[in-house]
PDB file of C-alpha atoms in Angstrom:
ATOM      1  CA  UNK A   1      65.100 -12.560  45.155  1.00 50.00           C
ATOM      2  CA  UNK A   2      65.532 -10.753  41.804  1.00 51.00           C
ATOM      3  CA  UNK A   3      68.047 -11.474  39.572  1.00 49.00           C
ATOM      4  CA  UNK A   4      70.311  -8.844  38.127  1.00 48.00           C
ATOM      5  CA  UNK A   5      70.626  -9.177  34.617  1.00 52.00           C
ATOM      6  CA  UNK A   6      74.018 -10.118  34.156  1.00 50.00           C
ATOM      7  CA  UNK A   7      72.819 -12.994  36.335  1.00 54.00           C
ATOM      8  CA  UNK A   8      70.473 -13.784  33.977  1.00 57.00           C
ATOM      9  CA  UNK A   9      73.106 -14.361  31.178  1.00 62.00           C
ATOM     10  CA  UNK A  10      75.461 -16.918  31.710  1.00 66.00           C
ATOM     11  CA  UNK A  11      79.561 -15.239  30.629  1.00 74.00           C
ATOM     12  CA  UNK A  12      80.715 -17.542  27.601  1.00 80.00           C
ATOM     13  CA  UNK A  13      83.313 -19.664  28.623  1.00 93.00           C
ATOM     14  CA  UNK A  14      86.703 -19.845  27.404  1.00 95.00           C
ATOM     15  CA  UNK A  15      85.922 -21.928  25.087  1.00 97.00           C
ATOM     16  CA  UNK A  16      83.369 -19.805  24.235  1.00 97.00           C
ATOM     17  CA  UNK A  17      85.208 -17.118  23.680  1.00 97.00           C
ATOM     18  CA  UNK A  18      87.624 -18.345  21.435  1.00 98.00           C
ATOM     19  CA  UNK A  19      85.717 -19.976  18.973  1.00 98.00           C
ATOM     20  CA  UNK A  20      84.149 -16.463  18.395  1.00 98.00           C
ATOM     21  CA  UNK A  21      87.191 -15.648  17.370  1.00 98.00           C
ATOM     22  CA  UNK A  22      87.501 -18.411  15.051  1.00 98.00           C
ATOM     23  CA  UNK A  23      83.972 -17.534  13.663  1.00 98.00           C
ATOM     24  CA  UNK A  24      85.419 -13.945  13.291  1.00 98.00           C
ATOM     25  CA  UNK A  25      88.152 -15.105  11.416  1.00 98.00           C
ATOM     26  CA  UNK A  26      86.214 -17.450   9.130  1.00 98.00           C
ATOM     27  CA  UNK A  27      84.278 -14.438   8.431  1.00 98.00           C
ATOM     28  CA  UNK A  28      87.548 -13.104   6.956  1.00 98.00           C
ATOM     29  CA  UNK A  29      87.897 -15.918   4.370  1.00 97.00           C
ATOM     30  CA  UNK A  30      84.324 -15.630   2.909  1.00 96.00           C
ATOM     31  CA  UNK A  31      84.825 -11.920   2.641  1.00 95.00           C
ATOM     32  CA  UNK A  32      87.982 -13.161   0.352  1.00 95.00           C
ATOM     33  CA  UNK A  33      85.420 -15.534  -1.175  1.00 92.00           C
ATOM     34  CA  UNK A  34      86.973 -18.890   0.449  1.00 95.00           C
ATOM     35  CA  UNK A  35      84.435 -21.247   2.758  1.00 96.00           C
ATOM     36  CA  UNK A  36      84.436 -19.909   5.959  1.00 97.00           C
ATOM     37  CA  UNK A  37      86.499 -22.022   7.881  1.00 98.00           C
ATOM     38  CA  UNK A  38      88.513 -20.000  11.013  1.00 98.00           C
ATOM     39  CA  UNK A  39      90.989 -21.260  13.121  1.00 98.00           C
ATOM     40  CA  UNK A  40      92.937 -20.226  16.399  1.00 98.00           C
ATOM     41  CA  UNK A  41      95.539 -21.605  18.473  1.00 98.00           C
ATOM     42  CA  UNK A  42      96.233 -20.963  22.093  1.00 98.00           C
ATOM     43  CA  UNK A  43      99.315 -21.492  23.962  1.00 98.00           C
ATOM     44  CA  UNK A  44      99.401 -20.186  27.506  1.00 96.00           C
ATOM     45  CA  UNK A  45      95.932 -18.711  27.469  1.00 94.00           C
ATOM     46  CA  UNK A  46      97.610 -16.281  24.890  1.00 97.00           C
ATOM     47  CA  UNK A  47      96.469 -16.201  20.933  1.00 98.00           C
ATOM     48  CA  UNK A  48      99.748 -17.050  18.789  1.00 98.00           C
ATOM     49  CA  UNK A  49      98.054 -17.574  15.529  1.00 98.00           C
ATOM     50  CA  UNK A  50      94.783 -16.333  13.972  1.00 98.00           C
ATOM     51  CA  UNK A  51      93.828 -18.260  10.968  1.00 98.00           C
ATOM     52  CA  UNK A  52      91.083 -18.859   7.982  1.00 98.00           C
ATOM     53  CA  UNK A  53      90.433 -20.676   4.910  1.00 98.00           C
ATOM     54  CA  UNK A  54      93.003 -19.180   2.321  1.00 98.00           C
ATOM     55  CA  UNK A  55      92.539 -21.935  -0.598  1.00 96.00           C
ATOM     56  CA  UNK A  56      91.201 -19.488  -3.323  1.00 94.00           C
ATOM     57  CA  UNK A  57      93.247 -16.632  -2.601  1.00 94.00           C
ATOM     58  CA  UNK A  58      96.385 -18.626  -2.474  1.00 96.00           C
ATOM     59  CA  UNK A  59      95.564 -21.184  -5.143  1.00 95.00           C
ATOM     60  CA  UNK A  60      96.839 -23.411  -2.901  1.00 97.00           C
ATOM     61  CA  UNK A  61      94.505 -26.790  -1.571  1.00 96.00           C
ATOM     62  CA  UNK A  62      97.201 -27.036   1.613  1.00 97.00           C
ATOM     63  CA  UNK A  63      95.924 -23.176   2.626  1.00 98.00           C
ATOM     64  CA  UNK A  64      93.246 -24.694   5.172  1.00 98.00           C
ATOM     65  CA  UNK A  65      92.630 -22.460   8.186  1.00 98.00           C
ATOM     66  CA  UNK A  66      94.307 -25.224  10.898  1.00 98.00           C
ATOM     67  CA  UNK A  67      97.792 -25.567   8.520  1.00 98.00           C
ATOM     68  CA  UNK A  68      97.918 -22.165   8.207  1.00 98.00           C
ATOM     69  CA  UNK A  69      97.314 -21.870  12.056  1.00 98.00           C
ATOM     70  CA  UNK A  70      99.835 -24.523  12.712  1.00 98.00           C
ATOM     71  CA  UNK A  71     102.369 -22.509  10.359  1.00 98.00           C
ATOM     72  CA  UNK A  72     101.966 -18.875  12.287  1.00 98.00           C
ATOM     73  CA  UNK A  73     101.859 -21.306  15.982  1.00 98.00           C
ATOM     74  CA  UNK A  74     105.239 -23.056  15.225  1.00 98.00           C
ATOM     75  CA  UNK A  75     106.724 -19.849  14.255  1.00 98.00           C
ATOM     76  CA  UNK A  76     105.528 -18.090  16.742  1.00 98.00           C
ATOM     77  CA  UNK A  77     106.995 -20.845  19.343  1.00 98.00           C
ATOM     78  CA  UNK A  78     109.996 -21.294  17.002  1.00 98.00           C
ATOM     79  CA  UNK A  79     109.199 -25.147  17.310  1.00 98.00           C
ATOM     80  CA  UNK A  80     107.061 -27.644  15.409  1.00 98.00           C
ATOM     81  CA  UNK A  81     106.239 -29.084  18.817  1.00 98.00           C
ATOM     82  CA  UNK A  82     103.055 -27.459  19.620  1.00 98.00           C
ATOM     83  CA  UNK A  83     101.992 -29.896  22.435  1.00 96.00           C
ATOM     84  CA  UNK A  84     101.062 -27.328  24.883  1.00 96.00           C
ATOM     85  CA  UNK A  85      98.638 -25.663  22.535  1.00 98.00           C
ATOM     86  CA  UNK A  86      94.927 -25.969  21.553  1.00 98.00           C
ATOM     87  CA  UNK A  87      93.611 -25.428  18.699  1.00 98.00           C
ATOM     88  CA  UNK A  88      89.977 -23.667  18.126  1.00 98.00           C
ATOM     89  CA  UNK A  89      88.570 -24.809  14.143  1.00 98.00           C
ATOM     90  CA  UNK A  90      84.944 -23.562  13.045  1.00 98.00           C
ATOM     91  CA  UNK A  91      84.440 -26.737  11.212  1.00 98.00           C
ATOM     92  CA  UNK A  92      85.530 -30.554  12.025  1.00 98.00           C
ATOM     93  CA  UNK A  93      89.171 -30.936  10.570  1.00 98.00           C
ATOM     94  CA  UNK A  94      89.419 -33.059   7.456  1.00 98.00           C
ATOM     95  CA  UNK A  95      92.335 -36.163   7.203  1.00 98.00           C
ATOM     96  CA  UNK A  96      94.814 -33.582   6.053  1.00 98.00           C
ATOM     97  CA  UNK A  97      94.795 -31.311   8.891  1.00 98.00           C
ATOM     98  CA  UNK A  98      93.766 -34.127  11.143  1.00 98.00           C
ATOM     99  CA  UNK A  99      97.046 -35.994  10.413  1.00 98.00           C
ATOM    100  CA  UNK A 100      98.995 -32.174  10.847  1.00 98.00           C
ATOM    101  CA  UNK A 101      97.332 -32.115  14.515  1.00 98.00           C
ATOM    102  CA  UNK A 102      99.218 -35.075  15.275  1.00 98.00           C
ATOM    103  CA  UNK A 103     101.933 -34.849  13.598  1.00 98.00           C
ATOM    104  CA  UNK A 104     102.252 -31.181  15.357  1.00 98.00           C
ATOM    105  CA  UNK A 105     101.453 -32.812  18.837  1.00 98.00           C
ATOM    106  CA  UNK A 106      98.531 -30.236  19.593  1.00 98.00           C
ATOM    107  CA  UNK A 107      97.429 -31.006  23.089  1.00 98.00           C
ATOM    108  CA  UNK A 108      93.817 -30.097  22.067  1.00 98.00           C
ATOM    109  CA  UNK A 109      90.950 -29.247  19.303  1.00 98.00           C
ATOM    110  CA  UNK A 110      87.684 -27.775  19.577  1.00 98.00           C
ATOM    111  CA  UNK A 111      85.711 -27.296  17.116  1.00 98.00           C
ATOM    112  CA  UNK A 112      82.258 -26.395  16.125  1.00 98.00           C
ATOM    113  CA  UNK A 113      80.175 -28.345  13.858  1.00 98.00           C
ATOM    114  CA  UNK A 114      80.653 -31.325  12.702  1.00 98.00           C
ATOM    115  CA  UNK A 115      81.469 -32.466   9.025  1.00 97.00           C
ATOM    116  CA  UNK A 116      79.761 -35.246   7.980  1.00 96.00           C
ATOM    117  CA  UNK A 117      81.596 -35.299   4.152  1.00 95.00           C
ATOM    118  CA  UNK A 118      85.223 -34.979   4.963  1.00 96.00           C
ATOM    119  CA  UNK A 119      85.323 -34.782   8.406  1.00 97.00           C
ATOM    120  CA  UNK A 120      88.168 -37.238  10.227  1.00 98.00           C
ATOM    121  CA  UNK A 121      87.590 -36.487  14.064  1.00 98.00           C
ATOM    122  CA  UNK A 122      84.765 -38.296  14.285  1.00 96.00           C
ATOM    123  CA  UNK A 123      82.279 -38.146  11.405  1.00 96.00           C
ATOM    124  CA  UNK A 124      84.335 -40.450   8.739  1.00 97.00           C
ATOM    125  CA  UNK A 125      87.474 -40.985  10.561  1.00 96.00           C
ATOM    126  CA  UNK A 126      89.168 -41.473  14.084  1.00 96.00           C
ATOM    127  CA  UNK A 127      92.508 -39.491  13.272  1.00 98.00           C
ATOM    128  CA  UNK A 128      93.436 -37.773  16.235  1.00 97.00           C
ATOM    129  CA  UNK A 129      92.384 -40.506  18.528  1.00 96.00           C
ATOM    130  CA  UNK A 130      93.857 -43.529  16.731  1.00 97.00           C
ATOM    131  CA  UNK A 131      95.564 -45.237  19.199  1.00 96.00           C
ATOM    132  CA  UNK A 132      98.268 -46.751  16.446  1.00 97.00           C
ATOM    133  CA  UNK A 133      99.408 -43.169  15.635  1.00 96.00           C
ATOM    134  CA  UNK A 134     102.403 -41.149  18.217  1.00 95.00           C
ATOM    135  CA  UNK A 135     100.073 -39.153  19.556  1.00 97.00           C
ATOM    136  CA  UNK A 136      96.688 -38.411  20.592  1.00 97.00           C
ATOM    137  CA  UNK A 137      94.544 -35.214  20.286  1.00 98.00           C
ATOM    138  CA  UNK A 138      92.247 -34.773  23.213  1.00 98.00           C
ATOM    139  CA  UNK A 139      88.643 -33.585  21.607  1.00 98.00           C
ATOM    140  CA  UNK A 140      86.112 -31.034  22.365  1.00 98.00           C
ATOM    141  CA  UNK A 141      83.485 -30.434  19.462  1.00 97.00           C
ATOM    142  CA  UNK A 142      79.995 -28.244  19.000  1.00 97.00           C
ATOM    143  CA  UNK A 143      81.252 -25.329  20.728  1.00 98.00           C
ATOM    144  CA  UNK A 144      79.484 -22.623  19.291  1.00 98.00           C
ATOM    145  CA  UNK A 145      77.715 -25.309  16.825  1.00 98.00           C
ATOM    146  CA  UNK A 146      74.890 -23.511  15.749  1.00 98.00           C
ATOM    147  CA  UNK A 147      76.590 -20.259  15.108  1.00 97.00           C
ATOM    148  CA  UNK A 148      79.548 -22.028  13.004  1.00 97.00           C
ATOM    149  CA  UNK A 149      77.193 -24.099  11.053  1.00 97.00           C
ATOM    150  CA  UNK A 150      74.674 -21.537  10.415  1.00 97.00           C
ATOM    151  CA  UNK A 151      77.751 -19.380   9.029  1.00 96.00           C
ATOM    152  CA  UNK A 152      78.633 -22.347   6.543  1.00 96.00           C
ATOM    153  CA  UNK A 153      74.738 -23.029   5.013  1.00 95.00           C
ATOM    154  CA  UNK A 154      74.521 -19.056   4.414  1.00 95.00           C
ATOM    155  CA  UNK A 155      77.708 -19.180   2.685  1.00 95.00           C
ATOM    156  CA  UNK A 156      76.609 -22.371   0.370  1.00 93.00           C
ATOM    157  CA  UNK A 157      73.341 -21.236  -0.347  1.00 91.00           C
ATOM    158  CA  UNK A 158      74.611 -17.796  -1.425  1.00 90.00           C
ATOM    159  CA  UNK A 159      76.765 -20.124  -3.610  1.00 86.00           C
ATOM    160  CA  UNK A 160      74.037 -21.924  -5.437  1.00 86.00           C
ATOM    161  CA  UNK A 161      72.052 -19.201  -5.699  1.00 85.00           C
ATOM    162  CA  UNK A 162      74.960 -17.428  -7.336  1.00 82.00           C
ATOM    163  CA  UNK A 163      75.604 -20.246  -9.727  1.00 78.00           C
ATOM    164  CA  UNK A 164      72.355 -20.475 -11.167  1.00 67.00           C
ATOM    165  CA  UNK A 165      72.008 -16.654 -12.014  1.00 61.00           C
ATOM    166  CA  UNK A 166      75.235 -17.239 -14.234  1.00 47.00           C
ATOM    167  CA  UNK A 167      73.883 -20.241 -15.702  1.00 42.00           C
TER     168      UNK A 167
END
């Protein structure tokens, strides 16, 4: 029996799907010349936040893609509450927007690649799992890990590259 060739390619899961977007959106912050770190939160199988790495254009070190998520999802839900939500993150959270996943109740993260310098899911820290904490995160990481860490070595070795033409 032949295969058709949409047989041959398996459809990209939900998950899948959504951390495309997240890519898409990181895309977005190195195109404002931030890291490109993208984030998305789903609530009903419905997008109510799109967001990315805003540090440089803002001036702002609290502009990470996930708080800035978190900000559009709890407006968008008109409640800090966001347990019925997941979250989609290129890049492993660090403690700060670990400890905002909690303390926003988000049902669930995904995220791509890991991050073995500041990341606090897994690679340093525990966060969103620490069973002393109010609430627990449930995890799903390398979704799209290739693609989302491949995005984030082009982006630093542009970077160095960069800095030693100016030097």
């Amino acid at each position: 029996m032949i295969k058709s060739i949409s047989e041959s390619f398996p459809k990209p899961t939900a998950d899948e799907k959504f951390m495309q977007m997240a890519i898409e959106q990181a895309k977005i912050a190195e195109d404002n010349g931030d890291v490109p770190i993208g984030a998305i939160i789903i609530h009903n199988n419905q997008i109510i936040a799109k967001a990315y790495n805003q540090r440089e254009q803002l001036q702002d070190p609290t502009a990470h893609a996930e708080i800035v998520a978190l900000t559009q999802a709890a407006a968008a839900l008109e409640s800090w509450r966001l347990n019925d939500c997941t979250i989609y993150v290129t890049l492993e959270p660090c403690t700060m927007c670990a400890g905002a996943l909690v303390l926003a109740r988000i049902a669930r993260l995904v995220y791509g690649c890991d991050d073995a310098k500041t990341g606090a899911i897994k690679s340093l820290y525990n966060i969103v799992s620490d069973s002393r904490l109010n609430h627990q995160v449930e995890i799903t990481s390398g979704v799209l890990k290739e693609e989302c860490g491949s995005q984030l070595q082009q982006f630093f070795s542009r970077r160095r590259k960069e800095n030693k033409k100016v030097l």
